[in-house]
């Protein structure tokens, strides 16, 4: 014979409050409230646990920042030296540009100089240049003056002095040339 099936026995009397709207809400809040409390505790435990994770991550990031700051600080001396070198380079560039202008002026003077002209002195400055020398003929001196007048950016030509040296048979001269300034 099969065992007798036991029925469910409820020793608490049924109350009408349990079936009222307020009772149902209260019963629901007690059963669901437990779930909400468990979920809230779970979220709090996750937040507490994640605090350790984020603290470690923050410390790692601070270490990386400190390392990179040390690298940047180590380059400060290199940067200072580089700035000094660049400042010196600007001075050297200016000097070289002036010397190139000097070289160009000397090259220009040598191109316009006839064969029978010899110079005793060539002076070049920012305002222009001066030529002092001797010429074997009047044509050579005229050719030199014409060539000087045809130089680009010539502001003026002043013949300082011309005289004939009878002992050597040459014409001595002094020419001052002023140049127009060009903006660079």
PDB file of C-alpha atoms in Angstrom:
ATOM      1  CA  UNK A   1       0.000   0.000   0.000  1.00  0.00           C
ATOM      2  CA  UNK A   2       1.284   3.327  -0.900  1.00  0.00           C
ATOM      3  CA  UNK A   3       2.232   5.817   1.746  1.00  0.00           C
ATOM      4  CA  UNK A   4      -0.355   8.346   2.554  1.00  0.00           C
ATOM      5  CA  UNK A   5       0.184  11.710   1.038  1.00  0.00           C
ATOM      6  CA  UNK A   6       0.477  14.345   3.669  1.00  0.00           C
ATOM      7  CA  UNK A   7      -1.463  17.484   3.078  1.00  0.00           C
ATOM      8  CA  UNK A   8      -0.286  20.884   3.853  1.00  0.00           C
ATOM      9  CA  UNK A   9      -1.232  22.064   7.278  1.00  0.00           C
ATOM     10  CA  UNK A  10      -1.375  25.783   8.017  1.00  0.00           C
ATOM     11  CA  UNK A  11      -1.736  26.397  11.705  1.00  0.00           C
ATOM     12  CA  UNK A  12      -2.037  30.164  11.277  1.00  0.00           C
ATOM     13  CA  UNK A  13      -5.513  31.338  10.684  1.00  0.00           C
ATOM     14  CA  UNK A  14      -6.190  33.134   7.410  1.00  0.00           C
ATOM     15  CA  UNK A  15      -6.704  36.795   7.873  1.00  0.00           C
ATOM     16  CA  UNK A  16      -8.551  39.101   5.562  1.00  0.00           C
ATOM     17  CA  UNK A  17      -5.677  41.626   5.865  1.00  0.00           C
ATOM     18  CA  UNK A  18      -3.496  39.260   3.864  1.00  0.00           C
ATOM     19  CA  UNK A  19      -5.861  39.558   0.916  1.00  0.00           C
ATOM     20  CA  UNK A  20      -6.396  43.315   1.115  1.00  0.00           C
ATOM     21  CA  UNK A  21      -4.494  45.751  -1.144  1.00  0.00           C
ATOM     22  CA  UNK A  22      -2.339  46.982   1.706  1.00  0.00           C
ATOM     23  CA  UNK A  23      -1.635  43.423   2.770  1.00  0.00           C
ATOM     24  CA  UNK A  24      -0.638  42.388  -0.725  1.00  0.00           C
ATOM     25  CA  UNK A  25       1.681  45.404  -1.012  1.00  0.00           C
ATOM     26  CA  UNK A  26       3.212  44.604   2.347  1.00  0.00           C
ATOM     27  CA  UNK A  27       3.654  40.937   1.434  1.00  0.00           C
ATOM     28  CA  UNK A  28       5.197  41.897  -1.915  1.00  0.00           C
ATOM     29  CA  UNK A  29       7.539  44.431  -0.308  1.00  0.00           C
ATOM     30  CA  UNK A  30       8.697  41.880   2.266  1.00  0.00           C
ATOM     31  CA  UNK A  31       9.478  39.220  -0.342  1.00  0.00           C
ATOM     32  CA  UNK A  32      10.812  41.637  -2.961  1.00  0.00           C
ATOM     33  CA  UNK A  33      12.507  43.732  -0.306  1.00  0.00           C
ATOM     34  CA  UNK A  34      14.729  40.817   0.590  1.00  0.00           C
ATOM     35  CA  UNK A  35      15.818  40.568  -3.024  1.00  0.00           C
ATOM     36  CA  UNK A  36      16.441  44.333  -3.172  1.00  0.00           C
ATOM     37  CA  UNK A  37      18.468  44.190   0.037  1.00  0.00           C
ATOM     38  CA  UNK A  38      20.551  41.319  -1.356  1.00  0.00           C
ATOM     39  CA  UNK A  39      21.102  43.178  -4.635  1.00  0.00           C
ATOM     40  CA  UNK A  40      22.026  46.362  -2.754  1.00  0.00           C
ATOM     41  CA  UNK A  41      24.501  44.450  -0.615  1.00  0.00           C
ATOM     42  CA  UNK A  42      25.941  42.912  -3.784  1.00  0.00           C
ATOM     43  CA  UNK A  43      26.391  46.379  -5.330  1.00  0.00           C
ATOM     44  CA  UNK A  44      28.028  47.636  -2.127  1.00  0.00           C
ATOM     45  CA  UNK A  45      30.403  44.661  -2.065  1.00  0.00           C
ATOM     46  CA  UNK A  46      31.256  45.270  -5.753  1.00  0.00           C
ATOM     47  CA  UNK A  47      31.899  48.942  -5.035  1.00  0.00           C
ATOM     48  CA  UNK A  48      34.098  48.033  -2.082  1.00  0.00           C
ATOM     49  CA  UNK A  49      35.995  45.457  -4.147  1.00  0.00           C
ATOM     50  CA  UNK A  50      36.358  47.782  -7.126  1.00  0.00           C
ATOM     51  CA  UNK A  51      37.892  50.367  -4.813  1.00  0.00           C
ATOM     52  CA  UNK A  52      40.974  48.165  -4.502  1.00  0.00           C
ATOM     53  CA  UNK A  53      41.117  47.728  -8.276  1.00  0.00           C
ATOM     54  CA  UNK A  54      40.859  51.469  -8.923  1.00  0.00           C
ATOM     55  CA  UNK A  55      43.360  52.270  -6.148  1.00  0.00           C
ATOM     56  CA  UNK A  56      45.867  49.937  -7.800  1.00  0.00           C
ATOM     57  CA  UNK A  57      45.148  51.446 -11.208  1.00  0.00           C
ATOM     58  CA  UNK A  58      45.571  54.967  -9.785  1.00  0.00           C
ATOM     59  CA  UNK A  59      48.893  54.016  -8.205  1.00  0.00           C
ATOM     60  CA  UNK A  60      50.061  52.481 -11.497  1.00  0.00           C
ATOM     61  CA  UNK A  61      49.088  55.630 -13.391  1.00  0.00           C
ATOM     62  CA  UNK A  62      50.866  57.814 -10.824  1.00  0.00           C
ATOM     63  CA  UNK A  63      54.003  55.698 -11.234  1.00  0.00           C
ATOM     64  CA  UNK A  64      53.805  56.042 -15.022  1.00  0.00           C
ATOM     65  CA  UNK A  65      53.350  59.809 -14.667  1.00  0.00           C
ATOM     66  CA  UNK A  66      56.324  59.996 -12.301  1.00  0.00           C
ATOM     67  CA  UNK A  67      58.464  58.012 -14.750  1.00  0.00           C
ATOM     68  CA  UNK A  68      57.443  60.200 -17.666  1.00  0.00           C
ATOM     69  CA  UNK A  69      58.025  63.319 -15.577  1.00  0.00           C
ATOM     70  CA  UNK A  70      61.515  62.047 -14.817  1.00  0.00           C
ATOM     71  CA  UNK A  71      62.129  61.545 -18.551  1.00  0.00           C
ATOM     72  CA  UNK A  72      60.891  65.070 -19.305  1.00  0.00           C
ATOM     73  CA  UNK A  73      63.057  66.471 -16.501  1.00  0.00           C
ATOM     74  CA  UNK A  74      66.063  64.595 -17.855  1.00  0.00           C
ATOM     75  CA  UNK A  75      65.561  66.299 -21.222  1.00  0.00           C
ATOM     76  CA  UNK A  76      65.458  69.767 -19.634  1.00  0.00           C
ATOM     77  CA  UNK A  77      69.245  70.045 -19.783  1.00  0.00           C
ATOM     78  CA  UNK A  78      69.267  68.833 -23.393  1.00  0.00           C
ATOM     79  CA  UNK A  79      66.566  71.350 -24.277  1.00  0.00           C
ATOM     80  CA  UNK A  80      68.519  74.173 -22.632  1.00  0.00           C
ATOM     81  CA  UNK A  81      71.656  73.216 -24.553  1.00  0.00           C
ATOM     82  CA  UNK A  82      69.640  72.963 -27.768  1.00  0.00           C
ATOM     83  CA  UNK A  83      68.210  76.447 -27.251  1.00  0.00           C
ATOM     84  CA  UNK A  84      71.729  77.777 -26.648  1.00  0.00           C
ATOM     85  CA  UNK A  85      72.942  76.077 -29.828  1.00  0.00           C
ATOM     86  CA  UNK A  86      70.030  77.505 -31.830  1.00  0.00           C
ATOM     87  CA  UNK A  87      70.791  80.979 -30.480  1.00  0.00           C
ATOM     88  CA  UNK A  88      74.421  80.579 -31.523  1.00  0.00           C
ATOM     89  CA  UNK A  89      73.324  79.215 -34.877  1.00  0.00           C
ATOM     90  CA  UNK A  90      71.317  82.382 -35.524  1.00  0.00           C
ATOM     91  CA  UNK A  91      74.445  84.448 -34.887  1.00  0.00           C
ATOM     92  CA  UNK A  92      76.515  82.207 -37.163  1.00  0.00           C
ATOM     93  CA  UNK A  93      73.852  82.353 -39.892  1.00  0.00           C
ATOM     94  CA  UNK A  94      73.846  86.141 -39.744  1.00  0.00           C
ATOM     95  CA  UNK A  95      77.642  86.165 -39.951  1.00  0.00           C
ATOM     96  CA  UNK A  96      77.640  83.737 -42.887  1.00  0.00           C
ATOM     97  CA  UNK A  97      74.958  85.714 -44.708  1.00  0.00           C
ATOM     98  CA  UNK A  98      77.005  88.887 -44.261  1.00  0.00           C
ATOM     99  CA  UNK A  99      80.110  87.085 -45.505  1.00  0.00           C
ATOM    100  CA  UNK A 100      78.165  85.736 -48.482  1.00  0.00           C
ATOM    101  CA  UNK A 101      77.093  89.291 -49.241  1.00  0.00           C
ATOM    102  CA  UNK A 102      80.744  90.324 -48.935  1.00  0.00           C
ATOM    103  CA  UNK A 103      81.772  87.483 -51.248  1.00  0.00           C
ATOM    104  CA  UNK A 104      79.065  88.462 -53.736  1.00  0.00           C
ATOM    105  CA  UNK A 105      80.232  92.083 -53.645  1.00  0.00           C
ATOM    106  CA  UNK A 106      83.851  91.083 -54.241  1.00  0.00           C
ATOM    107  CA  UNK A 107      82.781  88.785 -57.080  1.00  0.00           C
ATOM    108  CA  UNK A 108      80.711  91.580 -58.605  1.00  0.00           C
ATOM    109  CA  UNK A 109      83.608  94.034 -58.362  1.00  0.00           C
ATOM    110  CA  UNK A 110      85.976  91.536 -59.986  1.00  0.00           C
ATOM    111  CA  UNK A 111      83.528  90.992 -62.894  1.00  0.00           C
ATOM    112  CA  UNK A 112      83.173  94.694 -63.690  1.00  0.00           C
ATOM    113  CA  UNK A 113      86.882  95.474 -63.323  1.00  0.00           C
ATOM    114  CA  UNK A 114      88.760  95.907 -66.639  1.00  0.00           C
ATOM    115  CA  UNK A 115      92.145  94.245 -67.084  1.00  0.00           C
ATOM    116  CA  UNK A 116      94.236  97.416 -66.765  1.00  0.00           C
ATOM    117  CA  UNK A 117      92.767  98.344 -63.332  1.00  0.00           C
ATOM    118  CA  UNK A 118      94.557  97.374 -60.138  1.00  0.00           C
ATOM    119  CA  UNK A 119      93.179  98.069 -56.676  1.00  0.00           C
ATOM    120  CA  UNK A 120      95.231  99.257 -53.739  1.00  0.00           C
ATOM    121  CA  UNK A 121      92.295  99.153 -51.346  1.00  0.00           C
ATOM    122  CA  UNK A 122      88.742  97.759 -51.357  1.00  0.00           C
ATOM    123  CA  UNK A 123      86.524  98.683 -48.410  1.00  0.00           C
ATOM    124  CA  UNK A 124      83.108  97.066 -48.037  1.00  0.00           C
ATOM    125  CA  UNK A 125      80.608  98.013 -45.328  1.00  0.00           C
ATOM    126  CA  UNK A 126      76.841  98.026 -44.810  1.00  0.00           C
ATOM    127  CA  UNK A 127      76.363 101.278 -46.706  1.00  0.00           C
ATOM    128  CA  UNK A 128      78.340 100.313 -49.809  1.00  0.00           C
ATOM    129  CA  UNK A 129      81.965 100.014 -50.839  1.00  0.00           C
ATOM    130  CA  UNK A 130      85.019 102.119 -51.696  1.00  0.00           C
ATOM    131  CA  UNK A 131      87.592 101.385 -54.367  1.00  0.00           C
ATOM    132  CA  UNK A 132      91.057 102.912 -54.444  1.00  0.00           C
ATOM    133  CA  UNK A 133      93.534 101.961 -57.133  1.00  0.00           C
ATOM    134  CA  UNK A 134      95.166 102.807 -60.409  1.00  0.00           C
ATOM    135  CA  UNK A 135      94.239 102.503 -64.059  1.00  0.00           C
ATOM    136  CA  UNK A 136      96.529 102.209 -67.046  1.00  0.00           C
ATOM    137  CA  UNK A 137      94.182 104.157 -69.300  1.00  0.00           C
ATOM    138  CA  UNK A 138      91.262 106.568 -69.245  1.00  0.00           C
ATOM    139  CA  UNK A 139      89.137 103.981 -71.079  1.00  0.00           C
ATOM    140  CA  UNK A 140      89.701 101.417 -68.330  1.00  0.00           C
ATOM    141  CA  UNK A 141      88.638 103.922 -65.651  1.00  0.00           C
ATOM    142  CA  UNK A 142      85.564 104.914 -67.693  1.00  0.00           C
ATOM    143  CA  UNK A 143      84.689 101.240 -68.149  1.00  0.00           C
ATOM    144  CA  UNK A 144      85.006 100.690 -64.385  1.00  0.00           C
ATOM    145  CA  UNK A 145      82.739 103.674 -63.630  1.00  0.00           C
ATOM    146  CA  UNK A 146      80.175 102.438 -66.163  1.00  0.00           C
ATOM    147  CA  UNK A 147      80.260  98.954 -64.634  1.00  0.00           C
ATOM    148  CA  UNK A 148      79.831 100.370 -61.119  1.00  0.00           C
ATOM    149  CA  UNK A 149      76.824 102.415 -62.279  1.00  0.00           C
ATOM    150  CA  UNK A 150      75.223  99.276 -63.749  1.00  0.00           C
ATOM    151  CA  UNK A 151      75.404  97.305 -60.474  1.00  0.00           C
ATOM    152  CA  UNK A 152      71.891  96.609 -59.141  1.00  0.00           C
ATOM    153  CA  UNK A 153      70.842  98.646 -56.071  1.00  0.00           C
ATOM    154  CA  UNK A 154      73.514 101.317 -56.514  1.00  0.00           C
ATOM    155  CA  UNK A 155      72.309 104.466 -54.777  1.00  0.00           C
ATOM    156  CA  UNK A 156      75.112 106.750 -55.834  1.00  0.00           C
ATOM    157  CA  UNK A 157      78.666 106.872 -57.135  1.00  0.00           C
ATOM    158  CA  UNK A 158      81.068 109.517 -55.828  1.00  0.00           C
ATOM    159  CA  UNK A 159      84.468 109.906 -57.421  1.00  0.00           C
ATOM    160  CA  UNK A 160      86.616 110.998 -54.496  1.00  0.00           C
ATOM    161  CA  UNK A 161      89.699 111.891 -56.441  1.00  0.00           C
ATOM    162  CA  UNK A 162      91.438 111.299 -59.763  1.00  0.00           C
ATOM    163  CA  UNK A 163      95.007 112.317 -60.471  1.00  0.00           C
ATOM    164  CA  UNK A 164      97.678 111.267 -62.936  1.00  0.00           C
ATOM    165  CA  UNK A 165     100.920 109.821 -61.527  1.00  0.00           C
ATOM    166  CA  UNK A 166     103.608 110.871 -64.049  1.00  0.00           C
ATOM    167  CA  UNK A 167     106.346 108.703 -62.586  1.00  0.00           C
ATOM    168  CA  UNK A 168     104.375 105.461 -62.992  1.00  0.00           C
ATOM    169  CA  UNK A 169     102.251 106.602 -65.915  1.00  0.00           C
ATOM    170  CA  UNK A 170      98.938 105.571 -64.302  1.00  0.00           C
ATOM    171  CA  UNK A 171      95.743 107.294 -63.203  1.00  0.00           C
ATOM    172  CA  UNK A 172      95.132 106.951 -59.457  1.00  0.00           C
ATOM    173  CA  UNK A 173      91.498 107.114 -58.320  1.00  0.00           C
ATOM    174  CA  UNK A 174      89.196 106.767 -55.345  1.00  0.00           C
ATOM    175  CA  UNK A 175      85.522 105.815 -55.874  1.00  0.00           C
ATOM    176  CA  UNK A 176      82.851 105.659 -53.138  1.00  0.00           C
ATOM    177  CA  UNK A 177      79.691 103.684 -53.957  1.00  0.00           C
ATOM    178  CA  UNK A 178      76.579 103.785 -51.765  1.00  0.00           C
ATOM    179  CA  UNK A 179      74.057 100.976 -52.060  1.00  0.00           C
ATOM    180  CA  UNK A 180      70.306 101.154 -51.611  1.00  0.00           C
ATOM    181  CA  UNK A 181      69.213  99.002 -48.697  1.00  0.00           C
ATOM    182  CA  UNK A 182      67.137  95.976 -49.613  1.00  0.00           C
ATOM    183  CA  UNK A 183      64.764  94.551 -47.023  1.00  0.00           C
ATOM    184  CA  UNK A 184      65.392  90.927 -46.145  1.00  0.00           C
TER     185      UNK A 184
END
